mmCIF file of C-alpha atoms and ligand atoms in Angstrom:
data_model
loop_
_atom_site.group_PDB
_atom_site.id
_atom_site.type_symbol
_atom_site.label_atom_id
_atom_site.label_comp_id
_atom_site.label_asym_id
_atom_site.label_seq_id
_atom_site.Cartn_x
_atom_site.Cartn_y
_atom_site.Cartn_z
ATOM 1 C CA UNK A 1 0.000 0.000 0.000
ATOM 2 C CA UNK A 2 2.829 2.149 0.809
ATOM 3 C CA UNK A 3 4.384 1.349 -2.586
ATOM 4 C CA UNK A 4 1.132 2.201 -4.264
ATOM 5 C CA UNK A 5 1.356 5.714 -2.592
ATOM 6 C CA UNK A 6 4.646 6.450 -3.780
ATOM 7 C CA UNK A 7 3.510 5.292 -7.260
ATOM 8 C CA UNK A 8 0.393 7.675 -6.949
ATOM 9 C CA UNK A 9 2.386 10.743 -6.317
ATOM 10 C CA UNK A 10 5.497 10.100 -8.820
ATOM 11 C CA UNK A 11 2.437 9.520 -11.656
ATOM 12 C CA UNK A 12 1.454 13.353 -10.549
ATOM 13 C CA UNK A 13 5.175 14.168 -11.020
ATOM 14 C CA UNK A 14 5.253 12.474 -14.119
ATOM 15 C CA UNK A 15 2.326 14.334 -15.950
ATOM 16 C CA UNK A 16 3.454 17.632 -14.308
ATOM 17 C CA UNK A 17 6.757 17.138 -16.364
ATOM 18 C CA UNK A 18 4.432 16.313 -19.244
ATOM 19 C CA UNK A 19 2.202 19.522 -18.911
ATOM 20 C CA UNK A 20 4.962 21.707 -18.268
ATOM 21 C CA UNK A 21 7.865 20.559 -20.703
ATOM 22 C CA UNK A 22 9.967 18.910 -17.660
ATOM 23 C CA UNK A 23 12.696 16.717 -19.779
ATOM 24 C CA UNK A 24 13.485 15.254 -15.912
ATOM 25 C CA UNK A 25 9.956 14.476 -13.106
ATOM 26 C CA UNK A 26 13.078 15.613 -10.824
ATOM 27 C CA UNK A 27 13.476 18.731 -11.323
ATOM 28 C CA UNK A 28 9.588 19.508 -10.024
ATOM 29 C CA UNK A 29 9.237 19.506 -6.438
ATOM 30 C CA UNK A 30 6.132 19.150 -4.514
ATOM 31 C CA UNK A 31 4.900 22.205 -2.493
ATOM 32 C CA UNK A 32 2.180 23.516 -0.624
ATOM 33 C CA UNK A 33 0.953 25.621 -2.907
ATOM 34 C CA UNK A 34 2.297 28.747 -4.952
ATOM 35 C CA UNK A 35 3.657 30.921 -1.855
ATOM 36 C CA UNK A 36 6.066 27.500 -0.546
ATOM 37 C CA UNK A 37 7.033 27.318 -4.283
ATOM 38 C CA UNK A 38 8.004 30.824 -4.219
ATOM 39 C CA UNK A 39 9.895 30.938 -1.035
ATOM 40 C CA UNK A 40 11.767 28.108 -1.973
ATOM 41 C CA UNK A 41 13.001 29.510 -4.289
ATOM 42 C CA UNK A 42 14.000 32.942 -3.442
ATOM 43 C CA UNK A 43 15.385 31.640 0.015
ATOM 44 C CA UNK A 44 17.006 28.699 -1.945
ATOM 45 C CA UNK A 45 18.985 31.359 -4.406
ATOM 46 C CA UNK A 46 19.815 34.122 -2.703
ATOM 47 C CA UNK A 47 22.822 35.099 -0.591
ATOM 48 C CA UNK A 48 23.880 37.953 1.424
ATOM 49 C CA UNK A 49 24.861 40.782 -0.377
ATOM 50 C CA UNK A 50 23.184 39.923 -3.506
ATOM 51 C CA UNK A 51 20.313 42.412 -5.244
ATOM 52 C CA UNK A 52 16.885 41.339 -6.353
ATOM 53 C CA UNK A 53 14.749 42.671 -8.336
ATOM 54 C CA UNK A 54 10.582 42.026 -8.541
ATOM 55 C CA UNK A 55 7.655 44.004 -10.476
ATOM 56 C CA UNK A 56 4.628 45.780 -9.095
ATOM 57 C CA UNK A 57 2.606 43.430 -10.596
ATOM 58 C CA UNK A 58 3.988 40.680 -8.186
ATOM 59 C CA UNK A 59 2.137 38.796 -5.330
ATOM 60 C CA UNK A 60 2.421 39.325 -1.330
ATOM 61 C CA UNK A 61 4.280 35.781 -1.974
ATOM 62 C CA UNK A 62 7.006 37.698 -3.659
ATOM 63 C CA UNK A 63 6.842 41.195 -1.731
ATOM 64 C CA UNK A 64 6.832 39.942 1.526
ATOM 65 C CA UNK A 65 9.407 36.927 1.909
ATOM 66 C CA UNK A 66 11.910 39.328 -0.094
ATOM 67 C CA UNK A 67 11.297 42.749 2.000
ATOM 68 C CA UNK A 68 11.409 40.042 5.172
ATOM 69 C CA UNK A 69 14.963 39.491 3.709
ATOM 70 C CA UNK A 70 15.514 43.255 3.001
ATOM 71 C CA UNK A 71 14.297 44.307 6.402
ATOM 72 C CA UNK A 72 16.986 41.816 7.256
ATOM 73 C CA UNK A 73 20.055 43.672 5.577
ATOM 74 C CA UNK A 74 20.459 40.103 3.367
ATOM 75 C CA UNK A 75 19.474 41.906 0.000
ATOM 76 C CA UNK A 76 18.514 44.908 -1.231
ATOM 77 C CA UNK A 77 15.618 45.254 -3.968
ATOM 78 C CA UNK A 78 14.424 47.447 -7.013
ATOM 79 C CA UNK A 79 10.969 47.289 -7.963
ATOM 80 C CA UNK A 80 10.516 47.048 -12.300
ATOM 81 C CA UNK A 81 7.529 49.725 -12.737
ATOM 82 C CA UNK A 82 4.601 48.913 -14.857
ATOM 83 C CA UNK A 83 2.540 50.656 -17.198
ATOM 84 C CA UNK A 84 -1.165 51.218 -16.182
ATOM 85 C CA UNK A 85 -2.674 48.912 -17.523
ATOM 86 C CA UNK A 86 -0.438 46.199 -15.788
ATOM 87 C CA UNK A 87 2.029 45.246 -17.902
ATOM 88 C CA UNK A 88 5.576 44.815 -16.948
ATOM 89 C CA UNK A 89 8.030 45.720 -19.583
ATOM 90 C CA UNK A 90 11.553 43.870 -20.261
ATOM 91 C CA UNK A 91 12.957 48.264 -20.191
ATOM 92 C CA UNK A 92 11.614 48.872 -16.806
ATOM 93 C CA UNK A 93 12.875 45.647 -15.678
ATOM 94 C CA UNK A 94 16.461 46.584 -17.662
ATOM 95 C CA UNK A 95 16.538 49.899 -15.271
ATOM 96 C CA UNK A 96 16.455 47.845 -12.022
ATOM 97 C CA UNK A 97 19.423 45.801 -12.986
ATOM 98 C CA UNK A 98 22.787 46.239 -11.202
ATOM 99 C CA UNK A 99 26.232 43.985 -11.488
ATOM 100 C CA UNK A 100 25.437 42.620 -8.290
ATOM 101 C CA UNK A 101 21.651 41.062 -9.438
ATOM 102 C CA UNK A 102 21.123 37.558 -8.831
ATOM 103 C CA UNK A 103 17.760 37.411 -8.919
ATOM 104 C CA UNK A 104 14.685 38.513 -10.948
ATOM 105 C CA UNK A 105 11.211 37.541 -10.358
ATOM 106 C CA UNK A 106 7.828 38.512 -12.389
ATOM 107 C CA UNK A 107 4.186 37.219 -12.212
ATOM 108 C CA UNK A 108 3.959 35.731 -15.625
ATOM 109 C CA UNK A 109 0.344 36.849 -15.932
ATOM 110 C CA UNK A 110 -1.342 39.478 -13.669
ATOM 111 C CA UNK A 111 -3.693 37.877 -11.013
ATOM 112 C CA UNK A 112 -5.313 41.931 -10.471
ATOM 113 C CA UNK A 113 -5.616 42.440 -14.207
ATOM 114 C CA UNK A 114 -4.523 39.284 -15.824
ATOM 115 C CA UNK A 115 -2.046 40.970 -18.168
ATOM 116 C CA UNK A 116 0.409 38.689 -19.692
ATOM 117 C CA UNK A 117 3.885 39.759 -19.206
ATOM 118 C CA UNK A 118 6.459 39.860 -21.796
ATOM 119 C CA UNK A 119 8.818 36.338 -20.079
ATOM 120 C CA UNK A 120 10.481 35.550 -23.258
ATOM 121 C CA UNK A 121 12.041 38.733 -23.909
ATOM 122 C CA UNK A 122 12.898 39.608 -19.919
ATOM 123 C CA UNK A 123 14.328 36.164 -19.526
ATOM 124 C CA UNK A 124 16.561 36.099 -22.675
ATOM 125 C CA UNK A 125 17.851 39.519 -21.488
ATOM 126 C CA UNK A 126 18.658 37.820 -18.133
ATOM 127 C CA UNK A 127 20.057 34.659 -19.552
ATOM 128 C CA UNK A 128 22.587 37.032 -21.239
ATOM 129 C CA UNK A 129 23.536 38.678 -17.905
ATOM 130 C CA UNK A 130 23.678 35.284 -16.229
ATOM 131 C CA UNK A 131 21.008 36.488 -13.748
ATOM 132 C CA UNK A 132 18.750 34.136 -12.438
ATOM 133 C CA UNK A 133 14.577 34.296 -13.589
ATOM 134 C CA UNK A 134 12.146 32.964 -11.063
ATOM 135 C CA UNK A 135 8.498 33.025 -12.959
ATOM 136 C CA UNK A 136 5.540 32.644 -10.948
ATOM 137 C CA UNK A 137 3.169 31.128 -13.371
ATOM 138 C CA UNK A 138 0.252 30.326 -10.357
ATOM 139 C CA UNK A 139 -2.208 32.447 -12.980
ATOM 140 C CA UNK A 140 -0.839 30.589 -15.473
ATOM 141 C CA UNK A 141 0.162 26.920 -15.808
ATOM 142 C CA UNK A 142 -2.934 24.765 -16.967
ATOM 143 C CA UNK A 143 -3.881 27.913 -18.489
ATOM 144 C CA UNK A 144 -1.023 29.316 -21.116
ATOM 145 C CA UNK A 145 0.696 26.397 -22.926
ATOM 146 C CA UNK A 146 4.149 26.148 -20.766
ATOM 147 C CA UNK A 147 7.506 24.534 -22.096
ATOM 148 C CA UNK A 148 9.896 25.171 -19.367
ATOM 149 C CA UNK A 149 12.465 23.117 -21.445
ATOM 150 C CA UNK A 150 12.214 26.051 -24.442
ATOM 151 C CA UNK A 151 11.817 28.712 -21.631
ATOM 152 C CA UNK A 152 14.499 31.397 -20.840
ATOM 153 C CA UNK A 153 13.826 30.412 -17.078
ATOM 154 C CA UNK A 154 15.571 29.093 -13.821
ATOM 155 C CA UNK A 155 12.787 28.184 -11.700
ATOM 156 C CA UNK A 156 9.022 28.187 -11.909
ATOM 157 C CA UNK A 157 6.409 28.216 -9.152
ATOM 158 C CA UNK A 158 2.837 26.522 -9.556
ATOM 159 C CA UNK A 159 -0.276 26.390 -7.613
ATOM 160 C CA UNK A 160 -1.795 23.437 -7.900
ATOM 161 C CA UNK A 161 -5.229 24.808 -7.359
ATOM 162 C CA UNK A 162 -5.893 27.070 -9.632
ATOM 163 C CA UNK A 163 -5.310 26.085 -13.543
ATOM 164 C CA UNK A 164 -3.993 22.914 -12.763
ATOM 165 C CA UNK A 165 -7.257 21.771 -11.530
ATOM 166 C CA UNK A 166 -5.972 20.281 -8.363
ATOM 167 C CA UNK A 167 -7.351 20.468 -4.750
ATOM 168 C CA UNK A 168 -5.840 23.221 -1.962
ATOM 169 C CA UNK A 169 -2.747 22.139 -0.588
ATOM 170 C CA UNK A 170 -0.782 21.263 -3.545
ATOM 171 C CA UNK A 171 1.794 23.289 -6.051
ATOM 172 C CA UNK A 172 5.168 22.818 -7.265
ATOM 173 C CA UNK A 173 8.720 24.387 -8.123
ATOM 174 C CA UNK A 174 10.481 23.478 -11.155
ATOM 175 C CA UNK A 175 14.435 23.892 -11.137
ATOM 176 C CA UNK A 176 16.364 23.650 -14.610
ATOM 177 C CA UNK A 177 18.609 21.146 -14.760
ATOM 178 C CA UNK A 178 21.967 22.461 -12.543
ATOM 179 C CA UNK A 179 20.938 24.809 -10.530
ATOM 180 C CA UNK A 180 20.722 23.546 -6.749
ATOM 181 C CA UNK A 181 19.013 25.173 -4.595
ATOM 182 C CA UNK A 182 19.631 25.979 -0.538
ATOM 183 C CA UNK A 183 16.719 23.748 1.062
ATOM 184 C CA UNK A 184 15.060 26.066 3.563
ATOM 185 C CA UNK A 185 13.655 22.908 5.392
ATOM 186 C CA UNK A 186 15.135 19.755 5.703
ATOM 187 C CA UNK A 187 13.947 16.831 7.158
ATOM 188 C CA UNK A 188 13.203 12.934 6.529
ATOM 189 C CA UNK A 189 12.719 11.667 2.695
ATOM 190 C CA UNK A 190 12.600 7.937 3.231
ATOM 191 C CA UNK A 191 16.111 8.032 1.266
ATOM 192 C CA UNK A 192 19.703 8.120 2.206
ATOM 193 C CA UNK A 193 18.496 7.778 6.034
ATOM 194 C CA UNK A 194 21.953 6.962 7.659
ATOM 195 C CA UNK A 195 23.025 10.240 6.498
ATOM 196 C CA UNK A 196 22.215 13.611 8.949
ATOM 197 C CA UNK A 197 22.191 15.331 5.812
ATOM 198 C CA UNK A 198 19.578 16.480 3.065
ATOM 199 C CA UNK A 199 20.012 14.045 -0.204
ATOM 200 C CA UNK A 200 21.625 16.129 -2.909
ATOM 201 C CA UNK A 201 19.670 14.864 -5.684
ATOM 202 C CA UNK A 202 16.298 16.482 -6.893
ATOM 203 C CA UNK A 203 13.532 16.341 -5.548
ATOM 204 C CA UNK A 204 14.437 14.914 -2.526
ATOM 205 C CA UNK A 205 16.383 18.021 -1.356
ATOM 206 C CA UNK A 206 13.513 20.220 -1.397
ATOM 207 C CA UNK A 207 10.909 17.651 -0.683
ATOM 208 C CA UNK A 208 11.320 16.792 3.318
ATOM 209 C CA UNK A 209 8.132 15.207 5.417
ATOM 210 C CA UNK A 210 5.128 13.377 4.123
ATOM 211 C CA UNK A 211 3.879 14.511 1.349
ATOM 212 C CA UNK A 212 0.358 15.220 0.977
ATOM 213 C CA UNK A 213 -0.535 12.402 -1.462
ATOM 214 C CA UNK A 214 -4.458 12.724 -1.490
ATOM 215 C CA UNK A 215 -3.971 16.197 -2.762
ATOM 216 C CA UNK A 216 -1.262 15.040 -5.175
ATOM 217 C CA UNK A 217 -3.928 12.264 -6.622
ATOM 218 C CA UNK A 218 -6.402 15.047 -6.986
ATOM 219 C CA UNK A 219 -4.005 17.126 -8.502
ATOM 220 C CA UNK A 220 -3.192 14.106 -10.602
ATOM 221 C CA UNK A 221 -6.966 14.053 -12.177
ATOM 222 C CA UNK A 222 -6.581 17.473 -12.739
ATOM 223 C CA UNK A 223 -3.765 16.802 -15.232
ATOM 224 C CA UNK A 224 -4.672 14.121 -16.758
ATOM 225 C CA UNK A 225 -7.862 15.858 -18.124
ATOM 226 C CA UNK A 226 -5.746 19.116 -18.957
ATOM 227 C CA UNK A 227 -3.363 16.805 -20.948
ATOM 228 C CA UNK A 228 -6.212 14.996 -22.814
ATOM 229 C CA UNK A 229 -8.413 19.001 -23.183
ATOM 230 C CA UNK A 230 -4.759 20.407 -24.604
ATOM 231 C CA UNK A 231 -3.942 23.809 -22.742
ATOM 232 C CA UNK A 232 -4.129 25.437 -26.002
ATOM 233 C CA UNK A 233 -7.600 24.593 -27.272
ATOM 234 C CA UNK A 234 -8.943 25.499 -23.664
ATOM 235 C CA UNK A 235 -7.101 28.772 -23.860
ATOM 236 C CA UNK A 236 -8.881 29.262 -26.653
ATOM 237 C CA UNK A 237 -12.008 29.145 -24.820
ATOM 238 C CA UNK A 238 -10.639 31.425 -22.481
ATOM 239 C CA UNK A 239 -9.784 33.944 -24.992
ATOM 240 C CA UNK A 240 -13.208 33.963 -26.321
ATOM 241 C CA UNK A 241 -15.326 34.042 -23.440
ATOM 242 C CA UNK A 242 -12.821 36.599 -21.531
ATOM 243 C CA UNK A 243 -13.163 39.050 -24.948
ATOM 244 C CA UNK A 244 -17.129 38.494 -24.037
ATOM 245 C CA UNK A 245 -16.973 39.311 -19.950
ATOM 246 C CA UNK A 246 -14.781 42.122 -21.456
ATOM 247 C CA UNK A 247 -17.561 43.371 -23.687
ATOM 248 C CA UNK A 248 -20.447 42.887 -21.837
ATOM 249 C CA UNK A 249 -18.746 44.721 -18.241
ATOM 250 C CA UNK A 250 -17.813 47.845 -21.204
ATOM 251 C CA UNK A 251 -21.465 48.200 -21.846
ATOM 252 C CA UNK A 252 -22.619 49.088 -17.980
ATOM 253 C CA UNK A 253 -22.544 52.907 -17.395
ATOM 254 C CA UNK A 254 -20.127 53.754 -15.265
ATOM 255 C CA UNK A 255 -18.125 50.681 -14.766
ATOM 256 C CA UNK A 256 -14.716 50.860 -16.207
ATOM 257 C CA UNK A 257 -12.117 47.857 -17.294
ATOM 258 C CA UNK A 258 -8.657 47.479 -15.849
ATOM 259 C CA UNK A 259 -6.022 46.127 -17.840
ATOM 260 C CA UNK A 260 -5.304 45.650 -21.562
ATOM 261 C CA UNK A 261 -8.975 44.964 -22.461
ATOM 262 C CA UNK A 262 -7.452 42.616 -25.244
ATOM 263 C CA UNK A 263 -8.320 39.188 -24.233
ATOM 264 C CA UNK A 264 -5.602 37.730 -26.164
ATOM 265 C CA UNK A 265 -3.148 39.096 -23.699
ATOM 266 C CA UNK A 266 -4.054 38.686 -20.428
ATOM 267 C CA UNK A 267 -5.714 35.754 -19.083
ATOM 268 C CA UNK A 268 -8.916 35.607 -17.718
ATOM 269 C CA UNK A 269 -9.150 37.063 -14.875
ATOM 270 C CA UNK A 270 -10.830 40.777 -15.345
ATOM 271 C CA UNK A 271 -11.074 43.451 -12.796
ATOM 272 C CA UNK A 272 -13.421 46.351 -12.687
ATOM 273 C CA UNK A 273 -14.247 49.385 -10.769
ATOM 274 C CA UNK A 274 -17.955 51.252 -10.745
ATOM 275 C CA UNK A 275 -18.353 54.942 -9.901
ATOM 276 C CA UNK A 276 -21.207 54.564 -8.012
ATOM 277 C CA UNK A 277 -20.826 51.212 -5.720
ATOM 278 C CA UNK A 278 -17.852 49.907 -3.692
ATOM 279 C CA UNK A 279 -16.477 47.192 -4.806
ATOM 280 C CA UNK A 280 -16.601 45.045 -1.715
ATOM 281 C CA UNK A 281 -20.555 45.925 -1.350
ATOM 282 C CA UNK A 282 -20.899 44.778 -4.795
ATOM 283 C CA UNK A 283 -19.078 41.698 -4.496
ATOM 284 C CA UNK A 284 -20.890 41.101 -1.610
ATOM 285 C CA UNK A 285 -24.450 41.905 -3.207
ATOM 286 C CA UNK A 286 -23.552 39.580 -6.318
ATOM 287 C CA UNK A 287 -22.654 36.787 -3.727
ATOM 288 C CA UNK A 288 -26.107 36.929 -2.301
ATOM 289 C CA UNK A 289 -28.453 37.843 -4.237
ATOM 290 C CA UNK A 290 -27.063 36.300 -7.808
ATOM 291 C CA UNK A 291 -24.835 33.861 -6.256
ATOM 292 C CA UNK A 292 -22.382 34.962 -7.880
ATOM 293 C CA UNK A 293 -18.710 34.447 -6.764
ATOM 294 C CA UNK A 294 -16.330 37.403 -7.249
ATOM 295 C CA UNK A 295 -13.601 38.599 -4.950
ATOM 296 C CA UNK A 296 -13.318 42.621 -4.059
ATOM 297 C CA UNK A 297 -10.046 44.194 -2.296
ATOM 298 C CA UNK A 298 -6.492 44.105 -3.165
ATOM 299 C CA UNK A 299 -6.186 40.703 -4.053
ATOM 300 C CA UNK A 300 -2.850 40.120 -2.139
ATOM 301 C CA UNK A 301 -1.073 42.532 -4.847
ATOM 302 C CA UNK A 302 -1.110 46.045 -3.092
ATOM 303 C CA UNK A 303 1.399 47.123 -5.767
ATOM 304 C CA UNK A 304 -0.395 46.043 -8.771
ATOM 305 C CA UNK A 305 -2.941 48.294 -7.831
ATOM 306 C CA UNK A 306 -0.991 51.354 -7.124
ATOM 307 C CA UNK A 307 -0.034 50.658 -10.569
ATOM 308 C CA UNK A 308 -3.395 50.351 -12.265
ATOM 309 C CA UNK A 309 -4.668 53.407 -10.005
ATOM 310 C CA UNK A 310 -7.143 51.118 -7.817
ATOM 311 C CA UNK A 311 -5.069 51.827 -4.214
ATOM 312 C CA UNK A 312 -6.179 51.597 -1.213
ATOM 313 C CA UNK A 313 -10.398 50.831 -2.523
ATOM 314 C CA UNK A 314 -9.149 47.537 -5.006
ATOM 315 C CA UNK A 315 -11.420 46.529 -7.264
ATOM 316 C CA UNK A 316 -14.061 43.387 -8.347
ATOM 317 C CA UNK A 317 -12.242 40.597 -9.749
ATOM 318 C CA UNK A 318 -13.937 37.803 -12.479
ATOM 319 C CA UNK A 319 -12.144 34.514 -12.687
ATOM 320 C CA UNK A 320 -13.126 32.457 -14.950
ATOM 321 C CA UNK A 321 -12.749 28.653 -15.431
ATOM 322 C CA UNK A 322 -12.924 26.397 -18.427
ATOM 323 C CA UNK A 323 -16.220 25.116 -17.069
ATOM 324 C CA UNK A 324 -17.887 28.401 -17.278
ATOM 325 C CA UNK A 325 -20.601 29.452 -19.784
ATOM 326 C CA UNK A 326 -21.559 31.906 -22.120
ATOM 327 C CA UNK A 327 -24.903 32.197 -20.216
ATOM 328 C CA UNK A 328 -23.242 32.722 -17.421
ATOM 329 C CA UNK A 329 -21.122 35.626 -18.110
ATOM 330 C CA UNK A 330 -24.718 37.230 -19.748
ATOM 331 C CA UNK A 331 -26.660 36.341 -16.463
ATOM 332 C CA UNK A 332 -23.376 38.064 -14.298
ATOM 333 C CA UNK A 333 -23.832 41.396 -17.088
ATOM 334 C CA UNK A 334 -27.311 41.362 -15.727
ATOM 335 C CA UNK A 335 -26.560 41.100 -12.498
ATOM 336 C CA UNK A 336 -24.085 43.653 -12.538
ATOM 337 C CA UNK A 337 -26.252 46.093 -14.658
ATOM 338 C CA UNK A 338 -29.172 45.900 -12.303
ATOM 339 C CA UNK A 339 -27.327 46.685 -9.025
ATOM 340 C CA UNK A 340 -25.537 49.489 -10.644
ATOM 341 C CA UNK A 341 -28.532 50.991 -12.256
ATOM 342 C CA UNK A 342 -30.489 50.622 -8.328
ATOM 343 C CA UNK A 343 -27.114 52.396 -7.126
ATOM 344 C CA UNK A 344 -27.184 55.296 -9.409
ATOM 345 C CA UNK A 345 -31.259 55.729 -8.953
ATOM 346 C CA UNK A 346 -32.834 55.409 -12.110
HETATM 347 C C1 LIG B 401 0.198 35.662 -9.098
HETATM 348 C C2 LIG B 401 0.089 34.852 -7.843
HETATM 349 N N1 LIG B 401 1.200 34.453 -7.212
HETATM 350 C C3 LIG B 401 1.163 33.705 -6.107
HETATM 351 C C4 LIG B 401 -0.025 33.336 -5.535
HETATM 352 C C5 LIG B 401 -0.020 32.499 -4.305
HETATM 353 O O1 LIG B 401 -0.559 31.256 -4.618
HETATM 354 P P1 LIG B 401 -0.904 30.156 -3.504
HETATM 355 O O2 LIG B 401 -2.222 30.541 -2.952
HETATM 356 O O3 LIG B 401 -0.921 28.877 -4.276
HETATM 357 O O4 LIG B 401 0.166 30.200 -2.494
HETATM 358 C C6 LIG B 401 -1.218 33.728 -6.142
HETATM 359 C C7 LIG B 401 -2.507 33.379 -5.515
HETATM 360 O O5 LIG B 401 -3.482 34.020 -5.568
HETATM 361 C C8 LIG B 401 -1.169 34.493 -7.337
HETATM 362 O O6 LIG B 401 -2.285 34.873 -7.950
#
C-alpha cells in the first residue's frame, strides 16, 4: 500500500513534467501551494549581499518573503515599474538591474488584471547577464501552454489549485537542470536515512516530510484531463469568453475595465471598478443575491494596484474557469447592470 502511494504521487510528477515541458519528473518539487514554491526559491537562491529585483505586478508571496529578507540587511531590492494597464516591460525591468543582481522575479500573468507579461524577452535579457529568472506562473500553468524546457527560465512556481485543476494544498517548483538550490527545510525523505544530511539529488532536497498524497492524486486528475483538453484549445475558450466578460462589463454605465482589455493578452481574470458602488458591497451583493462568486479588495497585490490606479479601494475581480458558460457571463452582465442601475437611482 505504501508502494502504491509512492507510485500515486510520482504519476502526478510524471504528468506535471508532461504539462509543463519537464525533460526530468526531478526537477519539479512538490509544495504547498504557490507561496512555498516561491519561497523556496527565493530563500534557496539568494545570498547575502546579492540584489533582487521584482515588479509591481507581483504577489504578497514575492513582496513579503523578499522585503522580510531586506528588512533583514540580506538583500537589497528594485521594484521594475509597470505601465497602467499592468504590464511589466523587459525596459523597466532593464533599469532595475545592477552587477550585483542575482535574482529577478515577475508574475507571468497578472492575477489583479490578468495581463500577460512579456517572459520571453525579460528572460533572454537575463540569460545574457547570467542572472537568475524565477516566474511565478500560479495564474498561469494549466492555463497558457508552458515549455519550461524552451523557456528562458531558472525556476518556476505553480499552484496546484488554480489552472492545474488540483485540490488546496498542492503546487510545485520546477528547477532547470543544474541549478541547486539551498533547502530552507530539511527533514526525513525515506532516502539516504543513515546520512544527517539532506540528499543532494532532486527532488528529494527540497521535498522533506510526508507529502500530501491525497492532494497530489487530486491534482493528478486534474492533469490528466488538462493533458487529454490540450492547454491550447482550452485557452482558446478562455480567450473567447474573456473578450465576451470584457464586452459585456464595457457596456454598464459607469463601470470601467482594468487592464489591456485585449483578451488575447491577459488571461482571464478581469477586474473592474464602478463609480457609483464599492467594490466590496458589490461583491458582496452579487454573492447573495445572484450567487455569484467574485472577490473585491487588493487581491494580495497592493502594488499592482498602485499601478493600475485602484489603491487603497481595489477593485471586483472575475475569474473564470474552463467550465464556465456563455450564459453565465450574460446572467453576471445582468446582475451587474441591475445593481448598478439601483445604485445610481434610475
Ligand atoms: C500571481 C500569484 N502568485 C502567487 C499566488 C499564491 O498562490 P498560492 O495561494 O498557491 O500560495 C497567487 C494566488 O493568488 C497568485 O495569484
Amino acid at each position: 500500500m505504501s508502494l502504491e502511494a509512492a507510485r500515486t504521487v510520482e504519476n502526478t510528477r510524471g504528468l506535471l513534467a508532461r504539462l509543463l515541458g519537464s525533460e526530468d519528473p526531478a526537477r519539479l518539487a512538490f509544495t504547498l501551494n504557490a507561496t512555498d514554491a516561491l519561497n523556496m526559491a527565493i530563500k534557496g537562491v539568494i545570498r547575502p549581499g546579492d540584489h533582487a529585483v521584482l515588479s509591481q505586478m507581483d504577489h504578497n508571496s514575492v513582496l513579503r518573503p523578499l522585503s522580510a529578507l531586506a528588512q533583514r540587511g540580506i538583500v537589497s531590492l528594485d521594484v521594475a515599474h509597470a505601465t497602467p494597464a499592468g504590464l511589466v516591460t523587459a525596459s523597466s525591468v532593464r533599469a532595475c538591474l545592477r552587477p550585483s543582481t542575482r535574482l529577478v522575479t515577475l508574475t507571468h500573468a497578472s492575477n489583479v488584471a490578468g495581463t500577460i507579461n512579456p517572459v520571453e524577452e525579460i528572460g533572454e535579457m537575463l540569460q545574457d547577464k547570467g542572472i537568475l529568472f524565477l516566474l511565478d506562473a500560479a495564474q498561469t500553468a494549466g492555463v497558457l501552454p508552458i515549455d519550461v524546457s524552451r523557456m528562458p527560465v531558472d525556476l518556476v512556481a505553480f499552484s496546484g489549485h488554480k489552472g492545474l485543476l488540483g485540490p488546496q494544498g498542492t503546487g510545485a517548483l520546477y528547477a532547470r537542470p543544474g541549478l541547486d538550490l539551498e533547502p530552507w527545510r530539511e527533514g526525513g525523505t525515506g532516502s539516504q536515512s543513515d546520512k544527517p544530511f539532506q540528499p543532494y539529488g532532486m527532488p528529494e532536497r527540497l521535498e522533506a516530510g510526508t507529502p500530501n498524497t491525497p492532494g497530489l492524486a487530486g491534482l493528478g486528475a486534474g492533469l490528466e484531463y488538462l493533458l487529454e483538453a490540450g492547454v491550447a484549445r482550452l485557452r482558446e475558450g478562455e480567450i473567447e469568453l474573456t473578450g465576451l466578460l470584457v464586452e459585456h462589463l464595457r457596456g454598464i454605465p459607469g463601470l470601467r475595465v482594468l487592464g489591456t482589455g485585449r483578451a488575447q493578452d491577459s488571461v482571464g481574470v478581469v477586474s473592474f471598478v464602478v463609480d457609483t458602488v464599492d467594490p466590496a458591497d458589490l461583491g458582496y451583493i452579487l454573492d447573495q443575491r445572484y450567487s455569484i462568486m467574485a472577490r473585491p479588495g487588493l487581491h494580495c497585490a497592493p502594488w499592482a494596484h498602485e499601478a493600475l490606479g485602484t489603491f487603497p479601494q481595489g477593485t471586483l475581480r472575475l475569474s473564470l474557469g474552463p467550465f464556465n458558460t456563455a450564459e453565465e457571463l450574460k446572467a453576471t452582465r445582468d446582475a451587474i447592470a441591475e445593481v448598478v442601475k439601483d445604485a445610481r437611482g434610475f
